[in-house]
Structures are given as structure tokens and as C-alpha cells.
Tab-separated table of C-alpha atoms in Angstrom:
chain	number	residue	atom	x	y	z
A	1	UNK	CA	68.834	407.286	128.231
A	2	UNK	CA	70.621	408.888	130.649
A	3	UNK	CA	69.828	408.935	134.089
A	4	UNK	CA	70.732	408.926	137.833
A	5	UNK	CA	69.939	405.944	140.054
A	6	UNK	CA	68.921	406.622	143.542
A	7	UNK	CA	70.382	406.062	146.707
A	8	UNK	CA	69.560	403.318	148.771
A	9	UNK	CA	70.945	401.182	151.872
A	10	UNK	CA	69.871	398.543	154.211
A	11	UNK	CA	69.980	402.003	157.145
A	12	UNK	CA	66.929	403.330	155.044
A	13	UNK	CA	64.712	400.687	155.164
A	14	UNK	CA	62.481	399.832	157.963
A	15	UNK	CA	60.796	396.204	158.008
A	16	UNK	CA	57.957	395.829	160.651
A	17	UNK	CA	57.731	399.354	160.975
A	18	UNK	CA	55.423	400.408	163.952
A	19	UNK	CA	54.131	404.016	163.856
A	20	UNK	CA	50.509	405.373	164.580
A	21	UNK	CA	50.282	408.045	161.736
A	22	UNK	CA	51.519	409.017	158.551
A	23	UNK	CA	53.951	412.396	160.362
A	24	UNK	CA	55.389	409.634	162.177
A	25	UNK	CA	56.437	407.728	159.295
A	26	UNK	CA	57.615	410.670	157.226
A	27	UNK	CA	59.592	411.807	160.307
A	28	UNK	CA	61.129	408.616	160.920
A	29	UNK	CA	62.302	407.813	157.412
A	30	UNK	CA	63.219	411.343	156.860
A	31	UNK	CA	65.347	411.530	160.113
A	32	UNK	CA	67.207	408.314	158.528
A	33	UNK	CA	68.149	410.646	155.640
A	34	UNK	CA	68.932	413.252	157.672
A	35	UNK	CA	71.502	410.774	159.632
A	36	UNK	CA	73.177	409.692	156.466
A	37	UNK	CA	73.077	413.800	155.112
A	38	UNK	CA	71.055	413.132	151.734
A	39	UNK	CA	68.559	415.960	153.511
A	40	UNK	CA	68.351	418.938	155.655
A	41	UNK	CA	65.940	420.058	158.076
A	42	UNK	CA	63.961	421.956	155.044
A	43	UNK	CA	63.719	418.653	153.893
A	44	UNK	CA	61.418	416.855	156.732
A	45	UNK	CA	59.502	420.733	157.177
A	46	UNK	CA	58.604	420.360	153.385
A	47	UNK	CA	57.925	416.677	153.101
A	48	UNK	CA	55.754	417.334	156.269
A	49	UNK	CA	53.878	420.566	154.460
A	50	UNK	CA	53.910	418.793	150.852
A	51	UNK	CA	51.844	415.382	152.796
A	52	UNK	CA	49.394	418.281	154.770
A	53	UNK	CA	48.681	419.707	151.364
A	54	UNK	CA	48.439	416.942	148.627
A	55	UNK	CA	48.682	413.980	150.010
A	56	UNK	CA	50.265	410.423	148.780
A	57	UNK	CA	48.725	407.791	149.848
A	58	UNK	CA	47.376	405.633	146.872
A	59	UNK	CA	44.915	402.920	146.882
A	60	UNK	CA	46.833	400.415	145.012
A	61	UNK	CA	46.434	396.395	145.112
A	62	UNK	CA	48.416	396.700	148.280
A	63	UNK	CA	47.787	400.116	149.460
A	64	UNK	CA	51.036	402.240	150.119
A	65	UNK	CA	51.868	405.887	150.227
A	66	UNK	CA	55.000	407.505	148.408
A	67	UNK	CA	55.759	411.400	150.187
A	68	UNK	CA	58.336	413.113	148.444
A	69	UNK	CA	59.795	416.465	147.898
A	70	UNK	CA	62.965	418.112	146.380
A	71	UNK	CA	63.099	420.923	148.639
A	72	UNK	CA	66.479	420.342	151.127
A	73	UNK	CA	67.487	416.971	149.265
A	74	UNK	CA	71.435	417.068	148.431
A	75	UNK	CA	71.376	413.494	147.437
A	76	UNK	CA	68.509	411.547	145.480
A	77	UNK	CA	67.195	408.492	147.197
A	78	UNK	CA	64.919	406.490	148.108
A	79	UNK	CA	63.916	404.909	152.329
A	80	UNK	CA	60.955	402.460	152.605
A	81	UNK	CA	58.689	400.939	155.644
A	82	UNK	CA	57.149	397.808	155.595
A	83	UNK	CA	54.900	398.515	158.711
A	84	UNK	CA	53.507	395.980	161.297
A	85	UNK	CA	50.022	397.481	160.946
A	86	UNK	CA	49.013	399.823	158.474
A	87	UNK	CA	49.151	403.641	159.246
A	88	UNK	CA	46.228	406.343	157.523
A	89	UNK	CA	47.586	408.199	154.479
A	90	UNK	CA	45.367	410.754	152.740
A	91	UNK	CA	43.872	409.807	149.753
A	92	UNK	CA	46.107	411.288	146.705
A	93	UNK	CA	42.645	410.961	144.637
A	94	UNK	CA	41.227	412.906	147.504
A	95	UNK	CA	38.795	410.568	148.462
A	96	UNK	CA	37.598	410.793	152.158
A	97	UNK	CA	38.346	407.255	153.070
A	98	UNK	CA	42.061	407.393	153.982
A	99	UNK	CA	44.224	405.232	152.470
A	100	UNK	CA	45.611	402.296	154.989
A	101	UNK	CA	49.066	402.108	153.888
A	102	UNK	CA	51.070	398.961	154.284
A	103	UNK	CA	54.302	400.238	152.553
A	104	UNK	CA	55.548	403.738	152.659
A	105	UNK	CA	57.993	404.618	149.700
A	106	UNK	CA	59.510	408.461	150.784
A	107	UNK	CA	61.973	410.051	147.869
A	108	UNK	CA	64.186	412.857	147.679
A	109	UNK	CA	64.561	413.672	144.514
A	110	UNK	CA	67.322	416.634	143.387
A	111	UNK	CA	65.905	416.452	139.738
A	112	UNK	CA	62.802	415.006	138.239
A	113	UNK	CA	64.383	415.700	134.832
A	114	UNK	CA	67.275	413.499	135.002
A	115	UNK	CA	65.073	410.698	137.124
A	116	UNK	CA	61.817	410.542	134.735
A	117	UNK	CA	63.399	406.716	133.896
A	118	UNK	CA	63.744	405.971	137.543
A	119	UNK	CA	60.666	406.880	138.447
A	120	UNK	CA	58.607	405.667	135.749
A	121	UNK	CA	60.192	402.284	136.698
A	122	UNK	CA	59.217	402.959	140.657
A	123	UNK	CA	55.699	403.505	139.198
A	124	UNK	CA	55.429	400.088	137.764
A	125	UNK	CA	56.753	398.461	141.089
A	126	UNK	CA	53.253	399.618	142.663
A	127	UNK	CA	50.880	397.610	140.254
A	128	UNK	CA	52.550	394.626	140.955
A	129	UNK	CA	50.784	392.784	143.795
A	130	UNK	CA	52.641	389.709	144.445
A	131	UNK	CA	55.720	391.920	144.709
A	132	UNK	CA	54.454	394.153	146.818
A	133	UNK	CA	53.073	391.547	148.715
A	134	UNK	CA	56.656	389.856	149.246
A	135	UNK	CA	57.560	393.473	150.895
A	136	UNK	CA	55.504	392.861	153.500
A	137	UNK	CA	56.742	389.873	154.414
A	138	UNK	CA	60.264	390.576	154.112
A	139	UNK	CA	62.299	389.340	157.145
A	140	UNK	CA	64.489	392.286	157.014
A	141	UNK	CA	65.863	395.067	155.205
A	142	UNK	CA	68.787	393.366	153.142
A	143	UNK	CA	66.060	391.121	152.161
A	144	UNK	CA	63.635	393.472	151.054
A	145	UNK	CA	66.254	395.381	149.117
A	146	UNK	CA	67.653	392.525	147.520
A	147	UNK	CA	63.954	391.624	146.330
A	148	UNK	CA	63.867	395.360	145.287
A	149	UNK	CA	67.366	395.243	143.221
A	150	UNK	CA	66.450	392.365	141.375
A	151	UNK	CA	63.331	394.445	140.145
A	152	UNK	CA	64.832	398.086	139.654
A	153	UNK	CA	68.634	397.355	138.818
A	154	UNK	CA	70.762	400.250	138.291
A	155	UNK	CA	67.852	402.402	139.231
A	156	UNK	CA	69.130	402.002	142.970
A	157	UNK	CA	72.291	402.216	144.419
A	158	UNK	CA	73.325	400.703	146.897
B	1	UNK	CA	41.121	421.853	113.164
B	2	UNK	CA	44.167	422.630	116.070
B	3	UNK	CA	47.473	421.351	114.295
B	4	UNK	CA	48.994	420.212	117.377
B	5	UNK	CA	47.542	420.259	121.255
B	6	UNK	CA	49.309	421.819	124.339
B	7	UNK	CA	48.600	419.698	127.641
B	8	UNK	CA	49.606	420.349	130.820
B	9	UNK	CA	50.600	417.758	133.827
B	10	UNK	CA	49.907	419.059	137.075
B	11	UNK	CA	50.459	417.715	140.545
B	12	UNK	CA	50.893	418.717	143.890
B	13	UNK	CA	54.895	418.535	143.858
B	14	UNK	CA	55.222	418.617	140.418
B	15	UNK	CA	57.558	415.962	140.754
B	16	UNK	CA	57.205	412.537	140.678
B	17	UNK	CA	53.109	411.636	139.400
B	18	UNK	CA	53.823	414.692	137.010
B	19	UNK	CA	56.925	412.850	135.595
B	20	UNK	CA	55.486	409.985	134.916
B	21	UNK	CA	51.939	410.690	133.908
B	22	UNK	CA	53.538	413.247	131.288
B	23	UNK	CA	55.674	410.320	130.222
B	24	UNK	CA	52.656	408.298	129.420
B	25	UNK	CA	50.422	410.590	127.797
B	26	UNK	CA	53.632	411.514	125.278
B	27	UNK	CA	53.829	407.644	124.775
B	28	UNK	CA	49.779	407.499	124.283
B	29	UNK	CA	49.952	410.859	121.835
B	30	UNK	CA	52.984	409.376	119.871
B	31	UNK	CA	51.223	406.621	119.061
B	32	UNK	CA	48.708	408.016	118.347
B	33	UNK	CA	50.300	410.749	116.019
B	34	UNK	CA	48.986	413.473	117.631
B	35	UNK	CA	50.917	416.362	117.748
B	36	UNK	CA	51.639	417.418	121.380
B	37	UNK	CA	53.411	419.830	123.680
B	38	UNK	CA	53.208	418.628	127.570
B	39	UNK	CA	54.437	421.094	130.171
B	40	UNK	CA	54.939	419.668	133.874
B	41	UNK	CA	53.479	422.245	136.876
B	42	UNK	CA	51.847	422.399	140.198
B	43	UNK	CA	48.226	421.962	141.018
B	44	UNK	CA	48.966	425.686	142.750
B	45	UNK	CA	49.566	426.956	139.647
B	46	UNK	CA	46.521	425.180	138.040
B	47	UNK	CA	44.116	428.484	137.927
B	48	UNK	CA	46.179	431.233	136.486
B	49	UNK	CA	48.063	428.976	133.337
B	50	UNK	CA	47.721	430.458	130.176
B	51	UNK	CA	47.532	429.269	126.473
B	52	UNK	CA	46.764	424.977	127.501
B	53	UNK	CA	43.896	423.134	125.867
B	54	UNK	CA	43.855	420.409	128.470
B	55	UNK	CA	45.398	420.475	132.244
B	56	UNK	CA	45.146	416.750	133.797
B	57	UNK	CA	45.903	417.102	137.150
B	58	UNK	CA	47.235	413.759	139.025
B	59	UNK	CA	46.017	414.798	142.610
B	60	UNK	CA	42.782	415.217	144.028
B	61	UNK	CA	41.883	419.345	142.730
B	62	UNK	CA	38.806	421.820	142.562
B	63	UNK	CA	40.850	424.017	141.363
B	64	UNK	CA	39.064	425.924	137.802
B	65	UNK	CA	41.264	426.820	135.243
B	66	UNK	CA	40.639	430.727	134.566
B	67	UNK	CA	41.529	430.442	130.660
B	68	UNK	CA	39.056	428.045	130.763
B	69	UNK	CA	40.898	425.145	129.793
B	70	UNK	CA	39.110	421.777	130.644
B	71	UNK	CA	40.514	419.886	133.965
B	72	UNK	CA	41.274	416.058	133.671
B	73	UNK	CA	42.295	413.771	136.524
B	74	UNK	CA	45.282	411.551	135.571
B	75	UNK	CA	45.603	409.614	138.406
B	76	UNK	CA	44.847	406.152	136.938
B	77	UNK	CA	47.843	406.700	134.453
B	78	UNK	CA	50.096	406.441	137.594
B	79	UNK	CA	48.867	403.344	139.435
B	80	UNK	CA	47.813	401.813	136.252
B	81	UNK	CA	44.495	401.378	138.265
B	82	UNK	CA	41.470	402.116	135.336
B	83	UNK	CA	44.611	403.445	133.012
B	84	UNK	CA	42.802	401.764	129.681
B	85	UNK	CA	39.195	403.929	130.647
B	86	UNK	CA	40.945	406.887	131.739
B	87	UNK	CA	43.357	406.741	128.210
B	88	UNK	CA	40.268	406.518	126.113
B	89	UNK	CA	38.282	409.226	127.696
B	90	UNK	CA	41.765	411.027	127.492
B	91	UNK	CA	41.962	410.387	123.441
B	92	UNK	CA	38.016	411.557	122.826
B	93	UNK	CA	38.650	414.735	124.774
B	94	UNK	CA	41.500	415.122	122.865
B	95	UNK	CA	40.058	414.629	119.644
B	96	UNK	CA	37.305	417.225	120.749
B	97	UNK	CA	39.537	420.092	121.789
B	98	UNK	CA	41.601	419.500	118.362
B	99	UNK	CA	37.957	419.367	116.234
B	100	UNK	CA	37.107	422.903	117.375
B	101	UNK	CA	38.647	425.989	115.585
């Protein structure tokens, strides 16, 4: 099948990321984006809008949240925080009880057509525990995306 | 007795959940040999759709279909999280919808 990897480098991943809500996050992994010019400023306003609206946070074995948007994205890819202390996501299942999210995964994504493999293979990443459990204990961000190539492949690159 | 059934995936970007829940429920269908057309869209778009039998939404919703087509949440299919309960409830609603005329 055809498809188009996403973009990612050791400048878009945070490890012991300290931030005291989930705007904070977004903005900060967003403005990392920005930096490198995979995004625009539409980009951050949408993600921003998009989390306000229908938000990502997902209660899996470790809890994370995954914001992402297409709007102002030149350049698909991918950013991640491991965070020092977990930071409240809404609940995508719109439960109440926010969602205290240990990993944040943010995508821009130019074309969900051409990434369904990609991110079918992200999707299995977050039922894997142990896994995500070694993200939070990375050391730092080459090590955390060298953990994450061995497990996605071509589906990043970096 | 429908011939085939026309689903739609909804979610709040209708990006990434929609992607991949649609991808599972054509893997569940094939498999099933049930005849199938998915369509991806937004939750915001979830009221006024036209012509589905089923709309599984993968976000938290209220939203009503006005066609009157039944509202599912997918969510599970995503995270994998009570995937096997939510595919069979999926499968006898299916088989419902396709039992009536």
C-alpha cells in the first residue's frame, strides 16, 4: 500500500515535559512545528478550536491525548511529550472525569487518505502498555524516538 | 432483506479516529461478507446526512440523526479498549438494519 510516513525529529519531542494544561501542551508542541515550518498560525488556532470542541484525550492503559488537525499543516508529522506530571485532557468519550494524560501525541496530517496505514499503525502503539510505559521513562528524546522507530518503521521519518 | 449496508464514520476532525475506525469496521464487514459502503464525516455533519443505515460516531455526541438513522459510538474500535463487545453489538445491529425491508 502506498503511503506517506510522517515527519519526525529529536526538536519535536519533549521528554519531562512540564505544563499545567492541555492549551499549554498543544501550544508548545505546535510552536515546535511552527519553528521547523510543517504549520502555520491557522494551524495552532485550529488545533486549539478542534481540542475546545471534541476533545482527545483517551483513557488508555497509560492515559494520553492525541490533538490533531489538517487545517494550516504543509508537512505531515508527528511531536510528542512525555510530561513530568500529567496534564487534564477532555475525555474524547466525553466522560466528565478528564483524562490525566501522561503522553501527548499532536499530528498534522495534510491527508488522512494517503496516511490511513500510518495511522492505523499509531493506533496500535496506544494499546500497548509496556511500550507506552517505556515513553515515560525515556531519558530523552533520541531515546524515545529510537524506541518509537523500532515500533513504527517507515511510518516516521526522521 | 437490504443487499448491502451504508455506514457512516463520524468524528470530530474527521481525520484520524474516523480513519481508522472505518478501517476496522471494513476489515470486521469483509469478514464477515457483508456488503458495505463506509463514508468518513464530521460529528457536525452528523444531523443533516442523508441515505445511511448506521452513523458510529468515535467522539463523545448527542447529536440525533434527522433521517433517523441509528447512532453508534465507535470509540472502543480505536483504543482497542472493549473492541470485542463493541464489534458484536456492532454485527447484531447490523444484522437488524439489513433484516428490515
Amino acid at each position: 500500500m502506498e503511503f506517506e510516513g510522517l515527519s519526525a525529529s529529536p526538536e519535536l519531542v519533549i521528554t519531562g515535559c512540564r505544563a499545567s494544561n492541555a492549551e499549554e501542551v498543544i501550544r508548545l508542541l505546535s510552536g515546535l512545528a511552527l519553528k521547523k515550518g510543517y504549520v502555520n498560525a491557522l494551524f495552532i488556532e485550529k488545533i486549539l478550536e478542534r481540542e475546545q470542541e471534541y476533545p482527545t484525550g483517551l483513557q488508555t492503559a497509560v492515559p494520553i491525548a492525541i490533538p490533531h488537525v489538517h487545517d494550516g499543516c504543509s508537512k505531515s508529522f508527528f511531536a510528542m511529550a512525555a510530561m513530568a506530571e500529567p496534564v487534564d485532557f477532555g475525555a474524547m468519550d466525553g466522560s466528565e472525569e478528564p483524562v490525566k494524560a501522561e503522553l501527548v501525541f499532536l499530528f498534522g496530517i495534510t491527508d488522512p487518505s494517503r496516511q490511513t496505514a500510518v495511522l492505523r499503525r499509531f493506533s496500535t502503539l496506544f494499546q500497548k502498555e509496556e511500550l507506552l510505559r517505556a515513553f515515560t521513562h525515556a531519558a530523552d528524546s533520541g531515546e524515545l524516538l529510537t524506541k518509537l522507530k523500532e515500533v513504527l518503521g517507515d511510518y516516521i521519518l526522521l | 432483506m437490504k443487499k448491502s449496508i451504508n455506514i457512516v464514520v463520524a468524528c470530530g476532525g474527521g481525520i484520524f479516529t474516523t480513519t481508522v475506525v472505518t478501517d476496522k469496521i471494513d476489515e470486521i464487514l469483509r469478514k464477515e461478507k457483508i456488503p458495505h459502503k463506509l463514508s468518513p464525516h464530521k460529528i457536525t455533519e452528523v444531523p443533516n446526512i442523508t441515505g445511511a443505515d448506521l452513523i458510529v460516531c468515535t467522539g463523545k455526541t448527542s447529536a440525533q440523526n434527522k433521517s433517523g438513522a441509528p447512532v453508534m459510538i465507535g470509540l472502543p474500535l480505536f483504543t482497542g479498549v472493549g473492541a470485542e463487545q463493541f464489534t458484536q453489538l456492532l454485527l447484531e445491529k447490523i444484522r437488524e438494519i439489513m433484516a428490515e425491508d
